[in-house]
Short mmCIF file of C-alpha atoms in Angstrom, two decimals:
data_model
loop_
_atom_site.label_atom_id
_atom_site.label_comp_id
_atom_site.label_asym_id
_atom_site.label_seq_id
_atom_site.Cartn_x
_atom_site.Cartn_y
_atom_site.Cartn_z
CA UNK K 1 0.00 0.00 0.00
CA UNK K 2 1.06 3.52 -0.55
CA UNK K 3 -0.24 7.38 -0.65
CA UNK K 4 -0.99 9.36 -3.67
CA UNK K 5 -0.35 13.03 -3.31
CA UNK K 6 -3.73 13.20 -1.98
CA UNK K 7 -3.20 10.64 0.57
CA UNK K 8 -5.63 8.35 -0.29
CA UNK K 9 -4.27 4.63 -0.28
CA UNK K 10 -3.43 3.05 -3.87
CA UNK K 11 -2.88 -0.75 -3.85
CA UNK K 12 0.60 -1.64 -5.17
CA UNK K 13 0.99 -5.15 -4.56
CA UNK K 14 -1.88 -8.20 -5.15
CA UNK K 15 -4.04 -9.14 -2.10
CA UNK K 16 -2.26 -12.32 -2.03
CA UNK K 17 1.06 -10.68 -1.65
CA UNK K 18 -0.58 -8.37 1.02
CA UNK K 19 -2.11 -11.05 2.92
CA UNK K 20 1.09 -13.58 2.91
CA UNK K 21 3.89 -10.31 3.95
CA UNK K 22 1.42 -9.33 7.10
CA UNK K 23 2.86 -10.40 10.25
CA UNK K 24 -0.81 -10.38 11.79
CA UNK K 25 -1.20 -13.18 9.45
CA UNK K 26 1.28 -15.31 10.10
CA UNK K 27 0.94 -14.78 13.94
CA UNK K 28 -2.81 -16.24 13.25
CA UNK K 29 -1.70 -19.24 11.31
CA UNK K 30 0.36 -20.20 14.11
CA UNK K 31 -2.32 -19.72 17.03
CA UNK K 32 -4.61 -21.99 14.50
CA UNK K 33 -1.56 -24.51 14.64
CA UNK K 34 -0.90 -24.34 18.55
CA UNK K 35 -4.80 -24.69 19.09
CA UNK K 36 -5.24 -27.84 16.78
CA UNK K 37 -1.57 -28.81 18.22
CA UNK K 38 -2.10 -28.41 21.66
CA UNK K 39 -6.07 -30.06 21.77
CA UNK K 40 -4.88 -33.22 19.37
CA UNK K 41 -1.92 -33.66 20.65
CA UNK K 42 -1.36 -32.18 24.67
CA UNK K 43 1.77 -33.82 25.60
CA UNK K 44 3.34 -32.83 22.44
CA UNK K 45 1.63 -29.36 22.54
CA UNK K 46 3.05 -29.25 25.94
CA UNK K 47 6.58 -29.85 24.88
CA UNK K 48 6.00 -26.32 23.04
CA UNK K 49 6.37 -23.81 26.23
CA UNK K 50 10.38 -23.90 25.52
CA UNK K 51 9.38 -21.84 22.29
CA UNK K 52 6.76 -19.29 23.68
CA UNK K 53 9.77 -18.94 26.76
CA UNK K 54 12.06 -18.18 25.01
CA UNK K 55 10.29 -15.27 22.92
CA UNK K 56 9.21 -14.13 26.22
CA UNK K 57 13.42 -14.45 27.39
CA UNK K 58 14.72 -12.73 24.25
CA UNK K 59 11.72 -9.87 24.66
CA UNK K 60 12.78 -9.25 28.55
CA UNK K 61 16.26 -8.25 27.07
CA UNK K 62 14.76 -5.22 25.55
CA UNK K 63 12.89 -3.98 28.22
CA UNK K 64 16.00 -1.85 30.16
CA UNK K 65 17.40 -0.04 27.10
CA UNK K 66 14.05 0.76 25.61
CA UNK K 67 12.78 2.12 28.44
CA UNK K 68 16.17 4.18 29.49
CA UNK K 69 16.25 5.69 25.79
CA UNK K 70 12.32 6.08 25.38
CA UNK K 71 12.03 8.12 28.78
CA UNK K 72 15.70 10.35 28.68
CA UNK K 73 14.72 10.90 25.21
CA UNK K 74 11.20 12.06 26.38
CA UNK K 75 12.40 14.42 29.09
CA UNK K 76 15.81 15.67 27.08
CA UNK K 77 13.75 16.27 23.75
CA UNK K 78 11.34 18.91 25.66
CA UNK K 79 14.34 20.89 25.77
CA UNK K 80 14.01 24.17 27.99
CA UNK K 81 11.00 24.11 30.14
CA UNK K 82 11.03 27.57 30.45
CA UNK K 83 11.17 28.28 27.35
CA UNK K 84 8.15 26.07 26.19
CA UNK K 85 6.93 27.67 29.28
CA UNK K 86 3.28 27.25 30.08
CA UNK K 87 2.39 25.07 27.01
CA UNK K 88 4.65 22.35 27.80
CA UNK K 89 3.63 22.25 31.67
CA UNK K 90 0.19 22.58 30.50
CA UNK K 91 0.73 19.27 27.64
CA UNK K 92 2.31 17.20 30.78
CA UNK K 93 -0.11 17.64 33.01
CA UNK K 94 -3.08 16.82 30.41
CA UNK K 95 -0.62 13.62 29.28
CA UNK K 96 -1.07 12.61 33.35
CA UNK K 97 -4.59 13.13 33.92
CA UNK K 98 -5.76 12.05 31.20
CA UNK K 99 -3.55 8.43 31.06
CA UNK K 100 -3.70 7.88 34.51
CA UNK K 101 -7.27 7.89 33.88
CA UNK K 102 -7.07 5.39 31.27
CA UNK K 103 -5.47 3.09 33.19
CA UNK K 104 -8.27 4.27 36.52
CA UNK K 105 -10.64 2.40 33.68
CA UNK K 106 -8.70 -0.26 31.93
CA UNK K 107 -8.92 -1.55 35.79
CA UNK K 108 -12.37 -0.17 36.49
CA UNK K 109 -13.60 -2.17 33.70
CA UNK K 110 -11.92 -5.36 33.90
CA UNK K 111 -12.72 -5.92 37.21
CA UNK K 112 -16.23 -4.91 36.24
CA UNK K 113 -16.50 -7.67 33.64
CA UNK K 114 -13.78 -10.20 34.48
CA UNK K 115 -12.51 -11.53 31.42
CA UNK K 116 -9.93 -13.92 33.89
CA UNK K 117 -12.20 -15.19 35.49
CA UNK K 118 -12.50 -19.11 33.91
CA UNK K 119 -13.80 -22.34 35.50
CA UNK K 120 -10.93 -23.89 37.00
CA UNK K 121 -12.26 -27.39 37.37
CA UNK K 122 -9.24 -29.60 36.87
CA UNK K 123 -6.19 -26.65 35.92
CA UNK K 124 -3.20 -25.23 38.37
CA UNK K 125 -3.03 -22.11 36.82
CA UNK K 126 -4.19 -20.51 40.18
CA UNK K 127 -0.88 -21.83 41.47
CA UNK K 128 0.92 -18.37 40.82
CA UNK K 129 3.43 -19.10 43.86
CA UNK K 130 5.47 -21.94 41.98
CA UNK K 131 6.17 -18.79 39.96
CA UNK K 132 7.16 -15.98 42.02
CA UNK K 133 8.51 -15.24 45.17
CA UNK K 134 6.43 -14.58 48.54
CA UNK K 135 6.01 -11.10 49.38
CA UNK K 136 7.46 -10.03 52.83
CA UNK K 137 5.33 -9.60 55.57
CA UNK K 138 6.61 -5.79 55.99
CA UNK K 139 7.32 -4.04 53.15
CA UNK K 140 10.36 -2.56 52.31
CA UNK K 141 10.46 0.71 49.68
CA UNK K 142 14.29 0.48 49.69
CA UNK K 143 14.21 -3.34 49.62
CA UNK K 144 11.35 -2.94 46.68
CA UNK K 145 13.55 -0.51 44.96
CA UNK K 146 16.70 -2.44 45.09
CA UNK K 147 15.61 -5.90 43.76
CA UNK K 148 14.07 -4.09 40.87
CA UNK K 149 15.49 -3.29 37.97
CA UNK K 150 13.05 -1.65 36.18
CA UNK K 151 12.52 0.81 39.16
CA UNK K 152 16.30 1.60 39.30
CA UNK K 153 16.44 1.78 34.97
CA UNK K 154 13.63 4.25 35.36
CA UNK K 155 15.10 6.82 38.08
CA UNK K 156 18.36 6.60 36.08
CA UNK K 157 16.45 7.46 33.09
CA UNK K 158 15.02 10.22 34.59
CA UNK K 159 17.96 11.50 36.29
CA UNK K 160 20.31 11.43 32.82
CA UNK K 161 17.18 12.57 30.82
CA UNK K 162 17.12 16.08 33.02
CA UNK K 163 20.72 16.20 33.65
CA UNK K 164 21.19 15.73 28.92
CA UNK K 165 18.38 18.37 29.10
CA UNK K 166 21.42 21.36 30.48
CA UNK K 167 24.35 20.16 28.74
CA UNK K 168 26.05 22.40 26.56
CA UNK K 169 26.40 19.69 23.87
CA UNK K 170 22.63 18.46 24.31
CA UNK K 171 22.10 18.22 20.64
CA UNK K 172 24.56 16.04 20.15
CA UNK K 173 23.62 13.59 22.91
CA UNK K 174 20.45 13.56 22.06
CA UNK K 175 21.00 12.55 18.31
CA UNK K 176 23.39 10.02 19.45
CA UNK K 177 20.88 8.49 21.77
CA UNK K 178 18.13 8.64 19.22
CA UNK K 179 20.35 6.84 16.49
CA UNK K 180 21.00 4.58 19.69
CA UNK K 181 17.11 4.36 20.19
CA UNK K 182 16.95 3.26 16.21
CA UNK K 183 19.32 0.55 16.44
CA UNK K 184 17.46 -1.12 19.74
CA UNK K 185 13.97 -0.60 17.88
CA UNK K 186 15.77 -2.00 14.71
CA UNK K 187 16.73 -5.07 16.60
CA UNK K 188 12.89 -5.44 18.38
CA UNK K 189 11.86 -5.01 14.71
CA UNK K 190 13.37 -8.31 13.78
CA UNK K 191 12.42 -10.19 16.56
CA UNK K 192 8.70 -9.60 16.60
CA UNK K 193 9.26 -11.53 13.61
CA UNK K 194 9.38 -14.61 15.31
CA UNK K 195 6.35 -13.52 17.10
CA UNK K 196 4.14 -16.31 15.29
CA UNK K 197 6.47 -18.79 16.55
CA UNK K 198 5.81 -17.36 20.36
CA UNK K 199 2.76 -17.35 19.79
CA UNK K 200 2.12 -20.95 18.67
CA UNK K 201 4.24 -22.13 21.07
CA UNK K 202 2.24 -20.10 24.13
CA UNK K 203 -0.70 -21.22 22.51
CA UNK K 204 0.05 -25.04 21.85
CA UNK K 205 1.04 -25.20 25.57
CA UNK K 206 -1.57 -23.02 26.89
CA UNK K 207 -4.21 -25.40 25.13
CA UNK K 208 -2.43 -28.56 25.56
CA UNK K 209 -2.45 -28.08 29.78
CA UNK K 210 -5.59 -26.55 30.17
CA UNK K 211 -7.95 -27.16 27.33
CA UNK K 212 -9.99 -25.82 24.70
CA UNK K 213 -12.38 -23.88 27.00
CA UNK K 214 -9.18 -21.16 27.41
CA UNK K 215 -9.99 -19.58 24.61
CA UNK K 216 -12.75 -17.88 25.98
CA UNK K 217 -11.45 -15.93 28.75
CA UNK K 218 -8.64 -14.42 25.52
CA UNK K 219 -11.62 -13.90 23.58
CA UNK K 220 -13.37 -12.02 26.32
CA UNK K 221 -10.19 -9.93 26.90
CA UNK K 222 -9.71 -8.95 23.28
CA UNK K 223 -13.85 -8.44 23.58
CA UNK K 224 -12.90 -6.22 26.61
CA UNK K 225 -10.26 -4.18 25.04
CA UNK K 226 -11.83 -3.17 21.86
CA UNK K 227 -15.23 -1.72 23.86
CA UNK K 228 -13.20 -0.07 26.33
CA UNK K 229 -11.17 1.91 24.26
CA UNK K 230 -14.10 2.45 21.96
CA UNK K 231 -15.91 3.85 24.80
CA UNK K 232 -12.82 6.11 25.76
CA UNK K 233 -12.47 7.43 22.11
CA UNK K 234 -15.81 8.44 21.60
CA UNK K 235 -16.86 9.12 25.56
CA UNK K 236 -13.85 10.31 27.11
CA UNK K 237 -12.41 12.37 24.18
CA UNK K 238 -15.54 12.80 22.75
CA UNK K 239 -16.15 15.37 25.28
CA UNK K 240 -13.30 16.82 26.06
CA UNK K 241 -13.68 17.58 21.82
CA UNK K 242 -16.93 18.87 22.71
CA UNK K 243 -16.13 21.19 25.42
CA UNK K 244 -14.36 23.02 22.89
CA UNK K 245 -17.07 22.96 20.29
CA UNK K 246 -15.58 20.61 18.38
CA UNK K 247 -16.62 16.57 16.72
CA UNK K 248 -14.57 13.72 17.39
CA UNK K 249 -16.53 12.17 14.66
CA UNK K 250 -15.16 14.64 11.94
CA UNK K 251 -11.83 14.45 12.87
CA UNK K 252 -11.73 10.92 12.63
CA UNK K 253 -13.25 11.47 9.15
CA UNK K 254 -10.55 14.13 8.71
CA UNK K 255 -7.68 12.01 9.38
CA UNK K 256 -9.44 8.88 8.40
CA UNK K 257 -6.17 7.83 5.60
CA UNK K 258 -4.25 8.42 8.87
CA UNK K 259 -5.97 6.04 10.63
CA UNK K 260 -5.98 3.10 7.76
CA UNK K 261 -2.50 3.27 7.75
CA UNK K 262 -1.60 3.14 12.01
CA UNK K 263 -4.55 0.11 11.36
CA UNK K 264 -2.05 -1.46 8.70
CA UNK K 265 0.74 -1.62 10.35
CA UNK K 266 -0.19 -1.34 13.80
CA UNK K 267 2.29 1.74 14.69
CA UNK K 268 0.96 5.23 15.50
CA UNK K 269 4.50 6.47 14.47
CA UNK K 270 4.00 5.59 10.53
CA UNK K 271 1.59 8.54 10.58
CA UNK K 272 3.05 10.70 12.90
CA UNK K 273 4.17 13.10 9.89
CA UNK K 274 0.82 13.25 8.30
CA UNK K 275 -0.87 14.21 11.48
CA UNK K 276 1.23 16.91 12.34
CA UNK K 277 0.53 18.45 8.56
CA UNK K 278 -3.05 17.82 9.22
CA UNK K 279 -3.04 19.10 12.46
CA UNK K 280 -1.70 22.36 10.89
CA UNK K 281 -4.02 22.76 7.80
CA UNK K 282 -7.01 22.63 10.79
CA UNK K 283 -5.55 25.65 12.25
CA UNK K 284 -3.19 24.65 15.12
CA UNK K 285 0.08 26.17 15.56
CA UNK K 286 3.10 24.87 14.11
CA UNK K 287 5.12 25.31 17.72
CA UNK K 288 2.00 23.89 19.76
CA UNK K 289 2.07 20.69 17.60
CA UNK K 290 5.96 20.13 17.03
CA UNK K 291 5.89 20.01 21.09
CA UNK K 292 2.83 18.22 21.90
CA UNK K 293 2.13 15.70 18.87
CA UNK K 294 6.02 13.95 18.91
CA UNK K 295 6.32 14.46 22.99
CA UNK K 296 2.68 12.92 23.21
CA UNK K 297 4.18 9.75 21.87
CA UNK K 298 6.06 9.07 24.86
CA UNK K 299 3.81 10.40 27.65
CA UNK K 300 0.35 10.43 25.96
CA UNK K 301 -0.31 6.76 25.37
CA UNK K 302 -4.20 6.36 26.23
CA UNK K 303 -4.83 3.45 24.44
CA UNK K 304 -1.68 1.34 26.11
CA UNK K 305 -2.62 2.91 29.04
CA UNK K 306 -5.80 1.22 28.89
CA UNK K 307 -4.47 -2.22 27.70
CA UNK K 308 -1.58 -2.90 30.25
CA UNK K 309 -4.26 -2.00 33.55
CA UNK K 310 -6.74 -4.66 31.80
CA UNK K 311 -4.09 -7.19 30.77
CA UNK K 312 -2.37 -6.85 34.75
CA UNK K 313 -5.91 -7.52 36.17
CA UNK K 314 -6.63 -10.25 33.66
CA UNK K 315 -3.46 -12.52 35.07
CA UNK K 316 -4.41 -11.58 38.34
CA UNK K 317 -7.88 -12.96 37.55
CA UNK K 318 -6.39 -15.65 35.31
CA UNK K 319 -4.10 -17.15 38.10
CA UNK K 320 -6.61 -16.48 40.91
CA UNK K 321 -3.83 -13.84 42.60
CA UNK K 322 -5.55 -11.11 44.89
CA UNK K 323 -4.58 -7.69 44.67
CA UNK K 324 -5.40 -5.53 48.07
CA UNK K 325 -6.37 -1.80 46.85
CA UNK K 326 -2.95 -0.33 47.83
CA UNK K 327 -1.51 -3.14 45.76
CA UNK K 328 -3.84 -1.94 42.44
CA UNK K 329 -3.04 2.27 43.61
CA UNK K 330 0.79 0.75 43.13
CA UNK K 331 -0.15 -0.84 40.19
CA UNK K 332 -1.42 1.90 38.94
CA UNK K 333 1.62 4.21 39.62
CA UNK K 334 4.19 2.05 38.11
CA UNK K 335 1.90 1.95 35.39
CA UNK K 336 2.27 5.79 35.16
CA UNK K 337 5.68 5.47 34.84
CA UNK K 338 6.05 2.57 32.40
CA UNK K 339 3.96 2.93 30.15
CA UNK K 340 5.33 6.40 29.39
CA UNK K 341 8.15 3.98 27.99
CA UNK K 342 5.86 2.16 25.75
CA UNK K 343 6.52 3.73 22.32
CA UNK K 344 3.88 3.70 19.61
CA UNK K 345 5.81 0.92 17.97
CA UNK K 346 4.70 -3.03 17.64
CA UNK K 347 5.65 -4.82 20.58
CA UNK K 348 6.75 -2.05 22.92
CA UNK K 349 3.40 -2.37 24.79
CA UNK K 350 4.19 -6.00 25.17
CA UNK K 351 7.51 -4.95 26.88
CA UNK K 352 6.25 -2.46 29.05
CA UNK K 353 3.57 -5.28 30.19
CA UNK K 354 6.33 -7.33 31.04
CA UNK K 355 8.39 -5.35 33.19
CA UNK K 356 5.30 -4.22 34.69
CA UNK K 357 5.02 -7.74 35.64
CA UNK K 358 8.27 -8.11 36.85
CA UNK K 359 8.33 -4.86 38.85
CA UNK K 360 5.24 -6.09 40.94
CA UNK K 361 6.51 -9.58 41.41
CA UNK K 362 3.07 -11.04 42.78
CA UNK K 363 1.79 -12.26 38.79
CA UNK K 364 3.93 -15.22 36.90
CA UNK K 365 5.15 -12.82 34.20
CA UNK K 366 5.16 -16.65 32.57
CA UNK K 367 1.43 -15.63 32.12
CA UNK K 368 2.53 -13.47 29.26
CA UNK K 369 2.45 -16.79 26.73
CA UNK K 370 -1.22 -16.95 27.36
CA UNK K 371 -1.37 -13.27 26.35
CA UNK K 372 0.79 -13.29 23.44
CA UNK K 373 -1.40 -15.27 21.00
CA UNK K 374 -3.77 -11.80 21.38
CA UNK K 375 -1.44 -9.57 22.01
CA UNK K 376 -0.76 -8.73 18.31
CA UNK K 377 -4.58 -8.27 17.57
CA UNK K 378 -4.65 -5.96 20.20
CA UNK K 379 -1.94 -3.42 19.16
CA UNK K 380 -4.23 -2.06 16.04
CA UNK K 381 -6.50 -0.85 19.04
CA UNK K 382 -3.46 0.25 21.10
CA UNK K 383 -2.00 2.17 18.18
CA UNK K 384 -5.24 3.84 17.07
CA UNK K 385 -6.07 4.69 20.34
CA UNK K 386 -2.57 6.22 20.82
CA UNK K 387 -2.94 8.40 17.58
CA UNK K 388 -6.02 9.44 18.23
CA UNK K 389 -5.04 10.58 21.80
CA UNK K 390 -2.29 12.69 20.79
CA UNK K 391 -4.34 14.24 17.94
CA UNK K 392 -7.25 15.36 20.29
CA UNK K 393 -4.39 16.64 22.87
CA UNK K 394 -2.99 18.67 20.41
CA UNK K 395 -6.38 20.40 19.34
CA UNK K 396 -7.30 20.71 22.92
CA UNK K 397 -3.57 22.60 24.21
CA UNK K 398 -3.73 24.96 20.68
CA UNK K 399 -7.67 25.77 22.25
CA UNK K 400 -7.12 26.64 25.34
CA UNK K 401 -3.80 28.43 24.75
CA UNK K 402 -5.46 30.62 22.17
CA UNK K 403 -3.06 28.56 19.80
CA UNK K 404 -5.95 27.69 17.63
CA UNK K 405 -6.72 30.03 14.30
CA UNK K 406 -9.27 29.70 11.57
CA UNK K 407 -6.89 28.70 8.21
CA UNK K 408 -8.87 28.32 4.86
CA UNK K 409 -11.61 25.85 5.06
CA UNK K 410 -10.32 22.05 4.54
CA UNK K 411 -13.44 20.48 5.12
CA UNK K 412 -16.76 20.04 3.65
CA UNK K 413 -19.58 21.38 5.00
CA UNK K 414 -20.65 17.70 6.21
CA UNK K 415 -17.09 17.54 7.98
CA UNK K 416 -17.05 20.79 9.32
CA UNK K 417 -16.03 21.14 13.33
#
């Protein structure tokens, strides 16, 4: 696929070709394969958790450096805060209360509808202590803090991220980092290509152990997902759009090429430059959305938001662990930190979910092979989502700062605002 100077999508290669070249497709075929392998044939199906592992062991590698890079990048790349001044302060703290309230519903919701919760009759899954560690009786910030990593990779992040943000040579850091950053995301590139065989290996085991009737509770999920962040799209930003006189249902017309090509290949970033255009043609400022659009990408993330509270309480669910409130409120604020990590590029979110896992150390992080066989028909929503986020953001800061003036009319009169 491709854009004509008009940005509509021209077909350049046969459907076949299409079809066959999609990783989405492949990563089906092989959950088809572990399914039929795993209910046929269990023992053998079971001999298949080595390959969904080690995905899951080559994945954990990535989750330090991406989210050191992703987060000093985010924080060095704002450059002088008083020189952005109050836009900037004003784009954080609408990135915060408006994520952190994705995630207040991701959680709201699952626990609402449960999509963990599966008849157990005759499965160990609820086992999760053969898994991880027991929790100390008193707990320990410092001891937290100091047997995990991703706590310590995240202050040092934020340390070096303010401390590149005053250096004299800052430029030059930062473009080192960032060709750093393209190398690591290079390297994740390749090895979401062996996602199908993580997958069919998660699945085969998953459905060779515990059955056909597994499927449901993944279905549910993926069910789950899709109306939730439906709901927060055209709900949640829905009316923050409408406070301001505005329709989230002709932007999303406006930018709807945008959106058919984050669907295709599941990355908000591969229209990140025809957003910003757009953005500008509708009347925002070009400073307003060079800060907010391309810093939203790090600290805006609704629509991960949303899927890494859901998919935390769905293992909790899935292996009958308990979370106590303060538990979920610290949940929720390492979730406010990671997931500003979680790039808008396939299989970040996946990371993010991971280390999330690790950081709390009460859910198997093992669990993520039962995710993984959904977890790529998720990111289309997590990627939308994301893009959609940012855009609305960006519209809402140019608003209220005044940012916001009438260009020549871009719309039709059926599209207009």
């Amino acid at each position: 696929m491709k854009l004509n100077p008009n940005n509509e999508i021209q077909p350049n290669k046969s459907l076949l070709y299409t079809i066959t070249t999609n990783l989405t497709f492949w990563v089906l075929i092989a959950i088809i394969a572990g399914v039929l392998l795993g209910h046929f044939h269990p023992k053998e199906g079971m001999q298949m958790k080595i390959v969904g592992d080690a995905f899951i062991s080559i994945i954990k590698v990535f989750i330090a450096p991406i989210i050191f890079l992703t987060i000093v990048l985010g924080i060095s790349g704002m450059g002088d805060l008083k020189k952005v001044g109050r836009i900037g302060i004003k784009a954080l703290l609408y990135f915060e209360v408006v994520t952190t309230f994705a995630l207040a519903i991701g959680i709201a919701v699952a626990y609402f509808i449960q999509p963990g919760k599966i008849d157990r009759t005759g499965l160990d899954m609820e086992d999760a202590t053969k898994y991880t560690t027991a929790a100390p009786k008193e707990f320990n910030w410092l001891t937290f803090f100091m047997d995990n990593l991703t706590l310590q990779v995240l202050l040092a992040a934020i340390i070096v991220g303010i401390i590149v943000n005053y250096l004299k040579q800052r430029e030059s850091v930062i473009a080192v980092l960032y060709k750093l950053s393209g190398y690591v995301f290079k390297a994740l590139k390749w090895v979401m290509y062996l996602a199908p065989l993580g997958a069919f290996g998660g699945m085969a085991y998953t459905i060779g152990k515990f059955g056909l009737h597994t499927l449901l509770p993944l279905g549910k999920l993926m069910l789950t997902v899709y109306v939730t962040m439906a709901i927060f799209i055209f709900v949640i930003l829905g009316s923050i759009m409408r406070y301001y006189k505005m329709s989230i249902w002709s932007f999303l017309k406006y930018i709807k090429a945008e959106l058919l090509i984050v669907l295709g290949t599941s990355s908000s970033e591969a229209a990140l430059p025809n957003l910003m255009e757009k953005l500008e043609k509708m009347g925002c400022s070009k400073p307003v959305v060079g800060l907010v659009v391309p810093t939203g990408y790090s600290f805006n993330l609704d629509g991960t938001s949303i899927y890494l509270s859901m998919s935390v309480i769905f293992l909790a669910q899935l292996y009958d662990v308990h979370l106590s409130f303060a538990e979920i409120l610290t949940i929720i604020g390492l979730l406010m930190i990671t997931s500003k990590g979680a790039a808008g590029v396939t299989g970040s979110g996946f990371i993010v979910l991971a280390s999330t896992l690790t950081a709390i150390g009460k859910i198997p992080v093992e669990g993520l092979a039962f995710l993984l066989g959904v977890d790529k028909f998720m990111s289309e929503a997590r990627a939308i989502t994301n893009f959609i986020g940012n855009g609305v953001a960006t519209i809402v800061i140019s608003k209220s700062e005044r940012e916001f003036v009438a260009v020549e009319p871009i719309l039709d009169e059926q599209q207009q605002f």
